[in-house]
Amino acid sequence: MTDRELINMAFTALKQAYAPYSGFTVGAAIECEDGSVCLGCNIENAAYGDTVCAERVAVYKAISEGRRKFRRIAVAANIGSYCMPCGSCRQVLSEFSPEMEILCAREDGRYVSYRLSELIPKRFEGEK
C-alpha cells in the first residue's frame, strides 16, 4: 500500500467523525503488520473528557480484532496545517509499535512523515 492510499483512507474515515462541538474532524488509517488497515475518526462528547481521538479509535479497533503490531498510521484533517497526533495518542501508539511511521496530512493532501520515536522520544514504559 502506498502512502497516498493510506492517507486517502484517513480522509475517507474523517467523513464519519462526530465533532458537533469543535467542528474539527479527524480521520486515521492504521496499517497493521499483517497488511490489514483499520480506520478511525474522532468522536466528541458533551462531557469533553469522554472525547476520543481518531488515532486511538483506529488502534483500539485493531486491537479488538486481534492485531498488536503496526507499520504506520495516517492522520488527516481538513485544516491548513499538518494534523499531528496528540500526546495521549502518541503514548498509546508507542505501547505497541514505538518505531512505527506517522503520516500527518493536511487538507490539500500534502503530508509529512515521522518515526513515532521522533515525536515521543522519552515515552513512558510501564513494567510488563
PDB file of C-alpha atoms in Angstrom:
ATOM      1  CA  MET A   1       0.000   0.000   0.000  1.00  0.00           C
ATOM      2  CA  THR A   2       1.330   3.431  -0.901  1.00  0.00           C
ATOM      3  CA  ASP A   3       1.444   6.422   1.419  1.00  0.00           C
ATOM      4  CA  ARG A   4      -1.169   8.134  -0.752  1.00  0.00           C
ATOM      5  CA  GLU A   5      -3.584   5.185  -0.496  1.00  0.00           C
ATOM      6  CA  LEU A   6      -3.292   5.136   3.301  1.00  0.00           C
ATOM      7  CA  ILE A   7      -3.750   8.916   3.509  1.00  0.00           C
ATOM      8  CA  ASN A   8      -6.813   8.716   1.253  1.00  0.00           C
ATOM      9  CA  MET A   9      -8.265   6.122   3.616  1.00  0.00           C
ATOM     10  CA  ALA A  10      -7.719   8.530   6.526  1.00  0.00           C
ATOM     11  CA  PHE A  11      -9.559  11.280   4.628  1.00  0.00           C
ATOM     12  CA  THR A  12     -12.398   8.821   3.984  1.00  0.00           C
ATOM     13  CA  ALA A  13     -12.532   7.982   7.700  1.00  0.00           C
ATOM     14  CA  LEU A  14     -12.822  11.638   8.720  1.00  0.00           C
ATOM     15  CA  LYS A  15     -16.165  11.816   6.921  1.00  0.00           C
ATOM     16  CA  GLN A  16     -17.558   9.627   9.729  1.00  0.00           C
ATOM     17  CA  ALA A  17     -16.269  11.890  12.527  1.00  0.00           C
ATOM     18  CA  TYR A  18     -18.678  13.127  15.162  1.00  0.00           C
ATOM     19  CA  ALA A  19     -17.497  16.600  16.114  1.00  0.00           C
ATOM     20  CA  PRO A  20     -20.550  18.791  16.817  1.00  0.00           C
ATOM     21  CA  TYR A  21     -18.764  20.884  19.464  1.00  0.00           C
ATOM     22  CA  SER A  22     -15.427  21.744  17.884  1.00  0.00           C
ATOM     23  CA  GLY A  23     -16.197  21.134  14.214  1.00  0.00           C
ATOM     24  CA  PHE A  24     -12.673  19.688  13.985  1.00  0.00           C
ATOM     25  CA  THR A  25     -12.956  16.370  12.149  1.00  0.00           C
ATOM     26  CA  VAL A  26     -10.047  13.943  12.042  1.00  0.00           C
ATOM     27  CA  GLY A  27      -9.594  10.604  10.329  1.00  0.00           C
ATOM     28  CA  ALA A  28      -6.970   7.913  10.840  1.00  0.00           C
ATOM     29  CA  ALA A  29      -5.974   4.772   8.981  1.00  0.00           C
ATOM     30  CA  ILE A  30      -3.599   2.374  10.721  1.00  0.00           C
ATOM     31  CA  GLU A  31      -1.741  -0.256   8.724  1.00  0.00           C
ATOM     32  CA  CYS A  32      -1.173  -3.415  10.716  1.00  0.00           C
ATOM     33  CA  GLU A  33       1.838  -5.692  10.388  1.00  0.00           C
ATOM     34  CA  ASP A  34      -0.310  -8.252   8.510  1.00  0.00           C
ATOM     35  CA  GLY A  35      -1.203  -5.628   5.865  1.00  0.00           C
ATOM     36  CA  SER A  36      -4.756  -5.019   7.061  1.00  0.00           C
ATOM     37  CA  VAL A  37      -5.973  -1.478   7.725  1.00  0.00           C
ATOM     38  CA  CYS A  38      -8.304  -0.233  10.453  1.00  0.00           C
ATOM     39  CA  LEU A  39      -9.980   3.168  10.229  1.00  0.00           C
ATOM     40  CA  GLY A  40     -10.906   5.566  12.985  1.00  0.00           C
ATOM     41  CA  CYS A  41     -12.451   9.006  13.371  1.00  0.00           C
ATOM     42  CA  ASN A  42     -12.692  11.361  16.304  1.00  0.00           C
ATOM     43  CA  ILE A  43     -15.827  11.096  18.411  1.00  0.00           C
ATOM     44  CA  GLU A  44     -16.709  14.042  20.639  1.00  0.00           C
ATOM     45  CA  ASN A  45     -18.983  14.079  23.645  1.00  0.00           C
ATOM     46  CA  ALA A  46     -20.703  16.867  25.576  1.00  0.00           C
ATOM     47  CA  ALA A  47     -18.564  15.745  28.521  1.00  0.00           C
ATOM     48  CA  TYR A  48     -15.333  16.745  26.760  1.00  0.00           C
ATOM     49  CA  GLY A  49     -13.157  14.317  28.715  1.00  0.00           C
ATOM     50  CA  ASP A  50     -15.059  11.456  27.097  1.00  0.00           C
ATOM     51  CA  THR A  51     -13.998  12.530  23.606  1.00  0.00           C
ATOM     52  CA  VAL A  52     -11.777  10.039  21.744  1.00  0.00           C
ATOM     53  CA  CYS A  53      -9.251  10.889  19.038  1.00  0.00           C
ATOM     54  CA  ALA A  54      -9.285   9.234  15.606  1.00  0.00           C
ATOM     55  CA  GLU A  55      -5.893   7.621  16.155  1.00  0.00           C
ATOM     56  CA  ARG A  56      -6.996   5.859  19.321  1.00  0.00           C
ATOM     57  CA  VAL A  57     -10.251   4.702  17.727  1.00  0.00           C
ATOM     58  CA  ALA A  58      -8.222   3.088  14.897  1.00  0.00           C
ATOM     59  CA  VAL A  59      -5.754   1.490  17.334  1.00  0.00           C
ATOM     60  CA  TYR A  60      -8.475   0.195  19.642  1.00  0.00           C
ATOM     61  CA  LYS A  61     -10.400  -1.219  16.692  1.00  0.00           C
ATOM     62  CA  ALA A  62      -7.263  -3.046  15.517  1.00  0.00           C
ATOM     63  CA  ILE A  63      -6.552  -4.370  18.998  1.00  0.00           C
ATOM     64  CA  SER A  64     -10.141  -5.562  19.411  1.00  0.00           C
ATOM     65  CA  GLU A  65      -9.667  -7.534  16.185  1.00  0.00           C
ATOM     66  CA  GLY A  66      -6.503  -9.225  17.496  1.00  0.00           C
ATOM     67  CA  ARG A  67      -3.812  -7.045  15.942  1.00  0.00           C
ATOM     68  CA  ARG A  68      -0.982  -5.735  18.098  1.00  0.00           C
ATOM     69  CA  LYS A  69       1.807  -4.654  15.703  1.00  0.00           C
ATOM     70  CA  PHE A  70       1.560  -1.675  13.386  1.00  0.00           C
ATOM     71  CA  ARG A  71       3.637  -0.439  10.446  1.00  0.00           C
ATOM     72  CA  ARG A  72       2.266   3.070  10.155  1.00  0.00           C
ATOM     73  CA  ILE A  73      -0.692   5.347  10.644  1.00  0.00           C
ATOM     74  CA  ALA A  74      -2.026   8.183   8.506  1.00  0.00           C
ATOM     75  CA  VAL A  75      -3.773  11.066  10.265  1.00  0.00           C
ATOM     76  CA  ALA A  76      -5.774  13.603   8.245  1.00  0.00           C
ATOM     77  CA  ALA A  77      -7.865  16.698   8.895  1.00  0.00           C
ATOM     78  CA  ASN A  78      -9.377  19.446   6.779  1.00  0.00           C
ATOM     79  CA  ILE A  79      -7.051  22.129   8.087  1.00  0.00           C
ATOM     80  CA  GLY A  80      -4.203  24.085   6.539  1.00  0.00           C
ATOM     81  CA  SER A  81      -1.519  22.638   8.793  1.00  0.00           C
ATOM     82  CA  TYR A  82      -0.344  19.056   9.225  1.00  0.00           C
ATOM     83  CA  CYS A  83      -2.553  17.047  11.566  1.00  0.00           C
ATOM     84  CA  MET A  84      -0.295  15.644  14.289  1.00  0.00           C
ATOM     85  CA  PRO A  85      -1.273  13.044  16.908  1.00  0.00           C
ATOM     86  CA  CYS A  86      -1.751  14.464  20.402  1.00  0.00           C
ATOM     87  CA  GLY A  87       0.398  13.326  23.320  1.00  0.00           C
ATOM     88  CA  SER A  88      -2.137  10.752  24.526  1.00  0.00           C
ATOM     89  CA  CYS A  89      -2.345   9.198  21.071  1.00  0.00           C
ATOM     90  CA  ARG A  90       1.443   9.126  20.774  1.00  0.00           C
ATOM     91  CA  GLN A  91       1.670   7.282  24.081  1.00  0.00           C
ATOM     92  CA  VAL A  92      -0.991   4.734  23.086  1.00  0.00           C
ATOM     93  CA  LEU A  93       0.702   4.096  19.725  1.00  0.00           C
ATOM     94  CA  SER A  94       4.092   3.694  21.415  1.00  0.00           C
ATOM     95  CA  GLU A  95       2.702   0.937  23.625  1.00  0.00           C
ATOM     96  CA  PHE A  96       2.508  -1.304  20.578  1.00  0.00           C
ATOM     97  CA  SER A  97       4.924  -0.053  17.891  1.00  0.00           C
ATOM     98  CA  PRO A  98       7.369   2.607  19.111  1.00  0.00           C
ATOM     99  CA  GLU A  99       9.179   2.810  15.758  1.00  0.00           C
ATOM    100  CA  MET A 100       6.108   2.962  13.508  1.00  0.00           C
ATOM    101  CA  GLU A 101       5.797   5.625  10.811  1.00  0.00           C
ATOM    102  CA  ILE A 102       3.370   8.517  11.279  1.00  0.00           C
ATOM    103  CA  LEU A 103       1.981  10.226   8.152  1.00  0.00           C
ATOM    104  CA  CYS A 104       0.462  13.619   9.001  1.00  0.00           C
ATOM    105  CA  ALA A 105      -1.720  15.121   6.263  1.00  0.00           C
ATOM    106  CA  ARG A 106      -3.359  18.492   5.745  1.00  0.00           C
ATOM    107  CA  GLU A 107      -6.436  19.394   3.706  1.00  0.00           C
ATOM    108  CA  ASP A 108      -4.601  19.849   0.402  1.00  0.00           C
ATOM    109  CA  GLY A 109      -3.292  16.270   0.657  1.00  0.00           C
ATOM    110  CA  ARG A 110       0.313  17.210   1.353  1.00  0.00           C
ATOM    111  CA  TYR A 111       1.875  15.279   4.198  1.00  0.00           C
ATOM    112  CA  VAL A 112       4.964  14.836   6.319  1.00  0.00           C
ATOM    113  CA  SER A 113       6.371  11.618   7.722  1.00  0.00           C
ATOM    114  CA  TYR A 114       7.955  10.921  11.110  1.00  0.00           C
ATOM    115  CA  ARG A 115       9.007   7.930  13.155  1.00  0.00           C
ATOM    116  CA  LEU A 116       6.936   7.751  16.313  1.00  0.00           C
ATOM    117  CA  SER A 117      10.161   7.728  18.337  1.00  0.00           C
ATOM    118  CA  GLU A 118      10.864  11.231  16.942  1.00  0.00           C
ATOM    119  CA  LEU A 119       7.510  12.503  18.210  1.00  0.00           C
ATOM    120  CA  ILE A 120       7.759  10.866  21.636  1.00  0.00           C
ATOM    121  CA  PRO A 121      11.465  10.290  22.308  1.00  0.00           C
ATOM    122  CA  LYS A 122      11.168   9.550  26.020  1.00  0.00           C
ATOM    123  CA  ARG A 123       7.941   7.615  26.173  1.00  0.00           C
ATOM    124  CA  PHE A 124       6.549   6.207  29.387  1.00  0.00           C
ATOM    125  CA  GLU A 125       7.208   2.483  29.636  1.00  0.00           C
ATOM    126  CA  GLY A 126       5.422   0.595  32.371  1.00  0.00           C
ATOM    127  CA  GLU A 127       6.752  -2.663  33.693  1.00  0.00           C
ATOM    128  CA  LYS A 128       5.418  -5.694  31.840  1.00  0.00           C
TER     129      LYS A 128
END
